[in-house]
Amino acid sequence: MAARGGARAVAPAALLLLLLLASGGGGGVHCLRSRAESGATVLELRHHASFSSGGKSRAEEAHAVLASDAARVSSLQRRIGSYGLIRSSDAASASKLAQVPVTSGARLRTLNYVATVGIGGGEATVIVDTASELTWVQCEPCDACHDQQEPLFDPSSSPSYAAVPCNSSSCDALRVATGMSGQACDDQPAACSYTLSYRDGSYSRGVLAHDRLSLAGEDIQGFVFGCGTSNQGPFGGTSGLMGLGRSQLSLISQTMDQFGGVFSYCLPPKESGSSGSLVLGDDASVYRNSTPIVYTAMVSDPLQGPFYLANLTGITVGGEDVQSPGFSAGGGGKAIVDSGTIITSLVPSVYAAVRAEFVSQLAEYPQAAPFSILDTCFDLTGLREVQVPSLKLVFDGGAEVEVDSKGVLYVVTGDASQVCLALASLKSEYDTPIIGNYQQKNLRVIFDTVGSQIGFAQETCDYI
């Protein structure tokens, strides 16, 4: 209960114990565990937490994290627009692929998640990203690479490594996967080059290659990935990205025979000292969900690229239905479910309605200055716990998903003088909402690309 002001009755709410300081400990990227179990492969997931603060305060680190997140959101909106510009013939090809499946910093705190896989006999710890079409790792010889904790992948040390020629079907698929035009090939084709660029200035460039991928002892021969020799951005100490998006070159598409186009994850709530899991395959017996799985239809839209989309039809705050025309107008309904974006972003009309309801239900607490992309903040100095209104997302078909209490507020300062609603507004009613990983903590999120559905269930996200 609150220690400030009178006892205000709040609609159904979660009791949030404010942990004012992030848990410490933890060192750098370590080898994450994995195992195979009855038709499924289970990989451990962890936060890609900072290894050193570099002298920055918590607020400075948080500002850098949210600035990077805002740039990612802008980049995703731009990518959505670029897919809409693909010629109709290409869109028809992408439509067929849409039914086939395709998840930081050493000195900068990030809230992304990582898993360890084997590439050509070595190991690579990569950021798990459901909005990426292509898995890539940093490779020797590297012209310009970000610092990573593990040794760079050396193609010359792997006898099963080979570059993909630019006249191959995999190179053709790169254009569909990235929405970019392919390179020209001559009579003696060179290696297929790739460039992935993002609006925040980060990028990966290199050649498309194939090698053996190892997942919990399951070997995927001839796995196509990007061998990046020039990579910069907020990737921190990781080796690269694991592309789980809906494209022909994603890990999901390439492992269809092994795992049937189904994967799921459970994201741990803490930045250190806990781990979740990425499950490849449809064996639900390895889940530890505490509530039944609810499913909503996966929206297939070839003009919106490799993203996993679902129709967001409503939001409740503290048991109160939020009323907004944005759920049916513009881009308000169709939302991307994304493991790589941190903060959930809503169209302006929906966000304004959600914000107003939160402000109303938290009226007893003084407001604090906005922080970065978070404009609804409170001063909770001196309180050890507060009653936080519950937040529930409602998807098409009546699927209701309650956000874990740790995913409702973002603690900016260690003394709780600035604690913000962990939601942000998009710029336009016609932007596409994004459900970020901060609101997916302690949930089992299931992507069934064959059944074209996304499932949700509450689960304590310990490694299983």
Coordinates of C-alpha atoms in Angstrom, one line a residue:
M1 CA 0.0 0.0 0.0
A2 CA 1.1 3.5 -0.6
A3 CA 2.8 5.5 2.2
R4 CA 1.8 8.8 0.6
G5 CA -1.7 10.2 0.6
G6 CA -4.9 8.5 1.4
A7 CA -5.8 4.9 0.5
R8 CA -7.3 5.2 -2.9
A9 CA -9.4 2.3 -4.3
V10 CA -7.9 1.2 -7.6
A11 CA -9.6 -1.2 -10.0
P12 CA -7.9 -4.6 -10.3
A13 CA -4.2 -3.9 -10.0
A14 CA -0.9 -5.6 -9.6
L15 CA 1.2 -5.0 -6.5
L16 CA 4.5 -3.9 -7.8
L17 CA 7.5 -3.9 -5.5
L18 CA 9.8 -1.2 -6.7
L19 CA 13.3 -2.5 -7.0
L20 CA 15.0 0.8 -7.0
L21 CA 18.4 -0.4 -8.1
A22 CA 19.0 -2.8 -11.0
S23 CA 20.5 -6.1 -9.8
G24 CA 24.2 -6.2 -10.2
G25 CA 26.6 -9.0 -10.9
G26 CA 26.9 -10.8 -13.9
G27 CA 29.9 -10.3 -16.1
G28 CA 29.8 -10.6 -19.9
V29 CA 28.2 -12.9 -22.4
H30 CA 28.6 -16.5 -21.4
C31 CA 27.8 -19.7 -23.1
L32 CA 24.1 -20.1 -22.8
R33 CA 22.7 -23.6 -22.3
S34 CA 20.5 -25.5 -24.7
R35 CA 19.0 -29.0 -25.1
A36 CA 16.8 -31.1 -27.3
E37 CA 13.6 -32.5 -25.8
S38 CA 10.9 -34.7 -27.5
G39 CA 10.8 -32.9 -30.8
A40 CA 11.7 -29.5 -29.6
T41 CA 14.9 -27.6 -29.1
V42 CA 15.2 -25.4 -26.1
L43 CA 17.7 -22.5 -25.9
E44 CA 18.4 -20.4 -22.9
L45 CA 17.7 -16.7 -23.3
R46 CA 19.2 -13.9 -21.2
H47 CA 19.1 -10.1 -21.2
H48 CA 22.1 -8.6 -23.1
A49 CA 23.0 -6.5 -20.1
S50 CA 25.8 -4.0 -19.7
F51 CA 29.2 -5.3 -18.7
S52 CA 30.4 -1.9 -17.5
S53 CA 28.6 1.3 -16.9
G54 CA 31.5 3.2 -18.4
G55 CA 30.9 5.9 -15.8
K56 CA 27.4 6.6 -16.9
S57 CA 24.5 7.1 -14.5
R58 CA 21.5 4.9 -14.7
A59 CA 19.5 7.8 -16.2
E60 CA 22.2 8.4 -18.9
E61 CA 22.2 4.7 -19.8
A62 CA 18.4 4.6 -19.9
H63 CA 18.3 7.6 -22.2
A64 CA 20.7 6.0 -24.6
V65 CA 18.7 2.8 -24.5
L66 CA 15.4 4.6 -25.3
A67 CA 16.9 6.8 -27.9
S68 CA 18.2 3.6 -29.7
D69 CA 14.7 2.1 -29.3
A70 CA 13.0 5.1 -30.8
A71 CA 15.4 4.8 -33.8
R72 CA 14.4 1.2 -34.2
V73 CA 10.7 2.0 -34.1
S74 CA 11.3 4.6 -36.8
S75 CA 13.3 2.1 -38.8
L76 CA 10.6 -0.5 -38.6
Q77 CA 8.0 2.1 -39.9
R78 CA 10.3 3.0 -42.8
R79 CA 10.8 -0.7 -43.6
I80 CA 7.0 -1.3 -43.6
G81 CA 6.7 1.6 -46.1
S82 CA 9.5 0.2 -48.3
Y83 CA 7.7 -3.2 -48.7
G84 CA 4.7 -1.4 -49.9
L85 CA 6.8 -0.1 -52.8
I86 CA 7.8 -3.5 -54.1
R87 CA 6.2 -4.2 -57.6
S88 CA 3.1 -6.3 -57.6
S89 CA 5.0 -9.3 -59.1
D90 CA 7.3 -9.3 -56.2
A91 CA 4.4 -8.9 -53.8
A92 CA 2.8 -12.0 -55.1
S93 CA 6.1 -13.9 -54.4
A94 CA 6.3 -12.5 -50.9
S95 CA 2.7 -13.5 -50.3
K96 CA 3.6 -17.2 -50.8
L97 CA 6.6 -16.7 -48.5
A98 CA 4.4 -15.1 -45.9
Q99 CA 2.8 -18.4 -45.2
V100 CA 6.2 -19.9 -44.6
P101 CA 8.2 -18.9 -41.6
V102 CA 11.0 -17.6 -42.4
T103 CA 14.8 -12.9 -31.7
S104 CA 23.6 -4.6 -25.2
G105 CA 26.1 -3.2 -25.2
A106 CA 29.4 -4.0 -23.4
R107 CA 29.4 -0.4 -22.3
L108 CA 25.7 0.5 -23.0
R109 CA 22.8 -1.1 -21.2
T110 CA 20.3 -2.7 -23.5
L111 CA 17.2 -4.7 -22.9
N112 CA 17.5 -7.1 -25.8
Y113 CA 17.8 -10.9 -25.4
V114 CA 20.5 -13.3 -26.5
A115 CA 20.9 -17.0 -27.2
T116 CA 24.0 -19.0 -28.1
V117 CA 24.1 -21.2 -31.3
G118 CA 26.9 -23.1 -33.0
I119 CA 28.2 -21.9 -36.4
G120 CA 30.7 -24.1 -38.3
G121 CA 32.0 -25.7 -35.1
G122 CA 32.3 -22.4 -33.2
E123 CA 29.8 -20.6 -31.0
A124 CA 28.1 -17.3 -31.4
T125 CA 25.9 -15.4 -28.9
V126 CA 23.3 -13.5 -30.9
I127 CA 20.5 -11.1 -30.3
V128 CA 17.1 -12.8 -30.8
D129 CA 15.1 -10.7 -33.2
T130 CA 11.7 -11.5 -34.7
A131 CA 11.8 -8.5 -37.0
S132 CA 15.0 -9.6 -38.8
E133 CA 14.9 -11.5 -42.0
L134 CA 18.5 -12.8 -41.9
T135 CA 20.8 -14.3 -39.3
W136 CA 24.2 -12.7 -39.4
V137 CA 27.4 -12.9 -37.4
Q138 CA 30.7 -11.0 -37.5
C139 CA 33.4 -12.6 -39.6
E140 CA 37.1 -12.5 -40.1
P141 CA 38.7 -10.7 -41.7
C142 CA 36.7 -7.8 -40.4
D143 CA 37.1 -4.3 -41.9
A144 CA 35.0 -2.5 -39.3
C145 CA 33.4 -4.5 -36.5
H146 CA 31.9 -3.7 -33.2
D147 CA 33.6 -5.2 -30.1
Q148 CA 32.3 -8.6 -29.2
Q149 CA 33.0 -10.8 -26.3
E150 CA 33.6 -14.0 -28.2
P151 CA 36.2 -14.6 -31.0
L152 CA 35.0 -13.6 -34.4
F153 CA 33.9 -16.4 -36.7
D154 CA 36.7 -17.4 -39.0
P155 CA 35.4 -18.9 -42.2
S156 CA 38.8 -20.4 -43.1
S157 CA 38.6 -22.6 -39.9
S158 CA 35.4 -24.2 -41.0
P159 CA 35.6 -26.9 -43.8
S160 CA 31.8 -26.7 -44.3
Y161 CA 31.8 -23.0 -45.0
A162 CA 31.1 -21.7 -48.5
A163 CA 30.0 -18.3 -49.9
V164 CA 26.7 -18.2 -51.7
P165 CA 27.1 -17.1 -55.4
C166 CA 25.1 -14.1 -56.5
N167 CA 23.2 -16.1 -59.2
S168 CA 21.7 -18.5 -56.6
S169 CA 18.1 -18.8 -55.4
S170 CA 19.3 -17.8 -51.9
C171 CA 20.7 -14.5 -53.3
D172 CA 17.4 -14.0 -55.2
A173 CA 15.5 -14.5 -51.9
L174 CA 17.6 -11.8 -50.3
R175 CA 15.7 -9.2 -52.3
V176 CA 12.4 -10.5 -51.1
A177 CA 13.7 -10.7 -47.5
T178 CA 15.1 -7.2 -47.3
G179 CA 13.0 -5.3 -49.9
M180 CA 16.2 -4.3 -51.6
S181 CA 17.3 -4.9 -55.3
G182 CA 19.8 -7.6 -55.9
Q183 CA 23.2 -7.3 -57.5
A184 CA 24.0 -8.1 -61.1
C185 CA 25.9 -11.3 -61.9
D186 CA 28.3 -11.9 -64.8
D187 CA 29.4 -15.1 -66.4
Q188 CA 31.5 -16.0 -63.4
P189 CA 29.3 -14.9 -60.5
A190 CA 30.9 -13.5 -57.4
A191 CA 29.7 -14.1 -53.9
C192 CA 26.3 -12.7 -53.0
S193 CA 26.8 -9.5 -51.0
Y194 CA 24.3 -8.1 -48.6
T195 CA 23.7 -4.8 -46.8
L196 CA 21.3 -4.4 -43.9
S197 CA 20.9 -0.7 -42.9
Y198 CA 18.9 0.8 -40.1
R199 CA 17.6 4.3 -39.5
D200 CA 19.7 4.8 -36.4
G201 CA 22.8 4.4 -38.5
S202 CA 23.6 0.9 -37.6
Y203 CA 24.3 -1.7 -40.3
S204 CA 25.8 -5.0 -41.3
R205 CA 27.6 -5.6 -44.6
G206 CA 29.2 -8.7 -45.9
V207 CA 28.6 -11.8 -48.0
L208 CA 25.8 -14.4 -47.9
A209 CA 27.3 -17.8 -46.9
H210 CA 26.2 -21.2 -45.8
D211 CA 27.6 -23.5 -43.0
R212 CA 26.5 -25.9 -40.4
L213 CA 24.2 -24.4 -37.7
S214 CA 24.0 -26.3 -34.3
L215 CA 21.0 -25.9 -32.1
A216 CA 21.1 -28.0 -28.9
G217 CA 22.9 -30.8 -30.7
E218 CA 20.6 -30.6 -33.8
D219 CA 22.7 -29.8 -36.8
I220 CA 21.3 -27.8 -39.7
Q221 CA 23.5 -28.4 -42.7
G222 CA 23.9 -25.6 -45.3
F223 CA 22.3 -23.0 -43.2
V224 CA 22.3 -19.6 -45.0
F225 CA 23.5 -16.6 -43.0
G226 CA 25.2 -13.3 -43.4
C227 CA 29.0 -13.3 -42.8
G228 CA 29.4 -9.7 -41.8
T229 CA 32.8 -8.0 -42.3
S230 CA 31.6 -4.4 -41.6
N231 CA 29.1 -4.0 -38.8
Q232 CA 28.3 -1.1 -36.5
G233 CA 25.5 -0.3 -34.1
P234 CA 24.1 -1.0 -30.7
F235 CA 24.9 -4.7 -30.8
G236 CA 27.3 -4.5 -27.9
G237 CA 29.3 -7.6 -27.1
T238 CA 27.2 -10.0 -29.1
S239 CA 28.3 -11.8 -32.3
G240 CA 25.3 -10.6 -34.3
L241 CA 21.6 -11.2 -34.8
M242 CA 19.4 -14.3 -35.0
G243 CA 16.8 -13.6 -37.7
L244 CA 13.4 -15.1 -36.8
G245 CA 11.2 -13.0 -39.1
R246 CA 8.8 -14.2 -41.8
S247 CA 11.1 -14.6 -44.8
Q248 CA 12.6 -17.4 -46.9
L249 CA 16.1 -16.8 -45.3
S250 CA 15.1 -16.7 -41.7
L251 CA 16.0 -19.4 -39.2
I252 CA 12.4 -20.5 -39.0
S253 CA 12.0 -21.1 -42.8
Q254 CA 15.3 -22.9 -43.0
T255 CA 14.5 -25.2 -40.2
M256 CA 10.9 -26.0 -41.3
D257 CA 11.7 -29.7 -41.8
Q258 CA 13.2 -30.0 -38.3
F259 CA 10.8 -27.8 -36.2
G260 CA 7.7 -27.4 -38.3
G261 CA 7.6 -23.6 -38.5
V262 CA 6.7 -23.1 -34.8
F263 CA 8.8 -21.3 -32.2
S264 CA 8.2 -19.6 -28.9
Y265 CA 10.0 -17.6 -26.3
C266 CA 9.7 -16.6 -22.6
L267 CA 11.5 -13.4 -21.7
P268 CA 12.9 -13.1 -18.2
P269 CA 12.0 -10.0 -16.2
K270 CA 15.4 -9.2 -14.7
E271 CA 18.5 -7.8 -16.4
S272 CA 20.7 -10.3 -14.6
G273 CA 20.4 -13.4 -12.5
S274 CA 17.6 -14.9 -14.5
S275 CA 17.1 -16.5 -17.9
G276 CA 14.2 -17.5 -20.2
S277 CA 14.0 -19.8 -23.1
L278 CA 13.6 -19.9 -26.9
V279 CA 11.8 -23.1 -27.9
L280 CA 12.0 -24.3 -31.6
G281 CA 9.2 -26.8 -32.3
D282 CA 5.6 -27.3 -31.3
D283 CA 6.0 -29.5 -28.2
A284 CA 4.0 -27.6 -25.6
S285 CA 4.9 -30.0 -22.9
V286 CA 8.2 -28.1 -22.4
Y287 CA 6.3 -24.9 -21.5
R288 CA 5.6 -24.0 -17.9
N289 CA 2.7 -21.7 -18.5
S290 CA 0.4 -21.0 -15.5
T291 CA -2.5 -20.0 -17.6
P292 CA -4.1 -21.6 -20.7
I293 CA -2.6 -20.5 -24.1
V294 CA -4.9 -18.0 -25.9
Y295 CA -4.5 -17.6 -29.6
T296 CA -5.1 -14.8 -32.0
A297 CA -4.9 -14.9 -35.8
M298 CA -1.5 -14.0 -37.4
V299 CA -2.2 -11.3 -40.0
S300 CA -0.7 -12.1 -43.4
D301 CA 0.3 -8.9 -45.2
P302 CA 2.9 -9.2 -47.9
L303 CA 3.2 -5.4 -48.1
Q304 CA 4.4 -5.3 -44.5
G305 CA 7.4 -7.6 -44.9
P306 CA 8.8 -10.1 -42.5
F307 CA 6.9 -8.9 -39.3
Y308 CA 4.6 -10.9 -37.1
L309 CA 1.3 -9.0 -37.1
A310 CA -1.9 -9.4 -35.0
N311 CA -5.0 -7.2 -34.6
L312 CA -5.0 -5.3 -31.4
T313 CA -8.7 -4.6 -30.7
G314 CA -8.6 -3.2 -27.2
I315 CA -6.7 -2.3 -24.0
T316 CA -7.9 -2.3 -20.4
V317 CA -6.2 -0.3 -17.6
G318 CA -7.1 -1.3 -14.1
G319 CA -10.1 -3.2 -15.4
E320 CA -11.4 -0.2 -17.3
D321 CA -11.9 -0.6 -21.1
V322 CA -10.0 2.2 -22.9
Q323 CA -12.2 3.8 -25.5
S324 CA -10.5 5.1 -28.7
P325 CA -11.4 5.3 -32.4
G326 CA -7.7 4.3 -33.1
F327 CA -8.4 0.6 -32.6
S328 CA -10.3 0.6 -35.9
A329 CA -9.1 3.6 -37.8
G330 CA -5.7 4.1 -39.5
G331 CA -3.1 1.6 -38.3
G332 CA -4.4 1.4 -34.8
G333 CA -5.5 -2.3 -35.0
K334 CA -2.7 -4.2 -36.8
A335 CA 0.3 -4.5 -34.5
I336 CA 3.8 -6.0 -34.8
V337 CA 4.7 -8.4 -32.0
D338 CA 8.5 -7.8 -31.8
S339 CA 11.2 -9.3 -29.5
G340 CA 13.8 -6.6 -30.5
T341 CA 11.8 -3.4 -29.7
I342 CA 11.8 -2.5 -26.1
I343 CA 8.9 -0.2 -25.4
T344 CA 5.4 -0.8 -26.8
S345 CA 4.4 2.1 -29.2
L346 CA 0.7 2.9 -29.9
V347 CA -0.9 5.2 -32.4
P348 CA -1.5 8.7 -30.9
S349 CA -5.2 8.4 -30.3
V350 CA -4.9 5.0 -28.5
Y351 CA -1.9 6.1 -26.5
A352 CA -3.6 9.3 -25.4
A353 CA -6.6 7.3 -24.1
V354 CA -4.4 4.8 -22.3
R355 CA -2.3 7.6 -20.8
A356 CA -5.4 9.5 -19.6
E357 CA -6.7 6.4 -17.8
F358 CA -3.3 5.7 -16.1
V359 CA -3.0 9.3 -15.0
S360 CA -6.5 9.2 -13.6
Q361 CA -5.9 6.0 -11.7
L362 CA -2.5 7.2 -10.4
A363 CA -3.7 10.7 -9.5
E364 CA -2.5 10.4 -5.9
Y365 CA 1.1 10.4 -7.0
P366 CA 2.9 13.6 -8.1
Q367 CA 3.9 13.7 -11.7
A368 CA 7.6 14.0 -12.7
A369 CA 9.2 15.4 -15.8
P370 CA 9.0 13.3 -19.1
F371 CA 12.0 11.1 -19.9
S372 CA 13.1 10.5 -23.5
I373 CA 10.2 8.9 -25.3
L374 CA 8.3 8.3 -22.1
D375 CA 6.1 11.3 -21.4
T376 CA 4.0 10.0 -18.4
C377 CA 6.2 9.9 -15.3
F378 CA 5.7 10.0 -11.6
D379 CA 7.7 10.9 -8.5
L380 CA 7.5 7.8 -6.2
T381 CA 10.4 8.9 -3.9
G382 CA 10.3 7.2 -0.5
L383 CA 7.8 4.5 -1.5
R384 CA 8.8 0.8 -1.4
E385 CA 5.6 -0.3 -3.2
V386 CA 2.7 1.2 -5.1
Q387 CA -0.6 -0.1 -6.5
V388 CA 0.0 -0.2 -10.2
P389 CA -3.1 -0.5 -12.4
S390 CA -3.1 -3.7 -14.4
L391 CA -2.5 -3.5 -18.2
K392 CA -4.3 -5.9 -20.5
L393 CA -4.0 -6.2 -24.3
V394 CA -6.9 -7.6 -26.2
F395 CA -6.4 -9.2 -29.6
D396 CA -8.7 -10.3 -32.3
G397 CA -10.8 -13.3 -31.3
G398 CA -11.0 -12.2 -27.7
A399 CA -7.5 -13.2 -26.7
E400 CA -6.7 -11.2 -23.6
V401 CA -3.0 -10.9 -22.5
E402 CA -2.2 -9.4 -19.1
V403 CA 1.1 -7.6 -19.0
D404 CA 3.4 -8.6 -16.1
S405 CA 3.6 -5.9 -13.4
K406 CA 7.3 -5.5 -14.2
G407 CA 6.4 -4.4 -17.7
V408 CA 4.1 -1.5 -16.8
L409 CA 6.5 1.0 -15.3
Y410 CA 10.0 2.0 -16.3
V411 CA 12.2 3.0 -13.3
V412 CA 14.5 5.8 -14.6
T413 CA 16.3 6.9 -11.4
G414 CA 17.5 4.7 -8.5
D415 CA 15.6 6.8 -5.9
A416 CA 12.3 6.4 -7.8
S417 CA 12.0 10.1 -8.3
Q418 CA 11.3 9.5 -12.0
V419 CA 9.2 6.3 -12.8
C420 CA 7.4 6.3 -16.1
L421 CA 4.6 4.5 -17.9
A422 CA 6.5 2.1 -20.2
L423 CA 4.5 3.0 -23.3
A424 CA 5.1 5.5 -26.0
S425 CA 3.2 7.3 -28.8
L426 CA 3.9 6.9 -32.5
K427 CA 4.0 10.0 -34.7
S428 CA 1.0 9.2 -36.9
E429 CA -2.4 7.4 -36.8
Y430 CA -1.2 5.5 -39.8
D431 CA 1.9 4.1 -38.2
T432 CA 1.9 0.5 -37.2
P433 CA 1.8 -0.2 -33.4
I434 CA 4.6 -2.4 -32.0
I435 CA 4.3 -4.6 -29.0
G436 CA 7.8 -4.4 -27.4
N437 CA 9.7 -6.9 -25.3
Y438 CA 9.3 -4.8 -22.1
Q439 CA 5.6 -5.7 -22.2
Q440 CA 6.3 -9.4 -23.0
K441 CA 8.1 -10.3 -19.8
N442 CA 7.0 -13.5 -18.1
L443 CA 4.9 -14.5 -21.0
R444 CA 5.1 -17.5 -23.3
V445 CA 4.7 -16.1 -26.8
I446 CA 4.1 -18.7 -29.5
F447 CA 4.5 -18.1 -33.2
D448 CA 2.8 -20.8 -35.3
T449 CA 3.6 -19.8 -38.9
V450 CA 1.9 -22.9 -40.4
G451 CA -1.3 -22.5 -38.4
S452 CA -1.0 -18.7 -38.9
Q453 CA -1.6 -17.8 -35.2
I454 CA 0.2 -16.2 -32.3
G455 CA -0.4 -17.6 -28.7
F456 CA 0.1 -16.1 -25.3
A457 CA 0.2 -17.5 -21.8
Q458 CA 1.6 -16.4 -18.5
E459 CA 4.8 -18.1 -17.4
T460 CA 7.5 -17.5 -15.0
C461 CA 10.4 -17.2 -17.3
D462 CA 13.1 -19.4 -15.8
Y463 CA 15.2 -21.6 -18.0
I464 CA 13.3 -24.8 -18.7

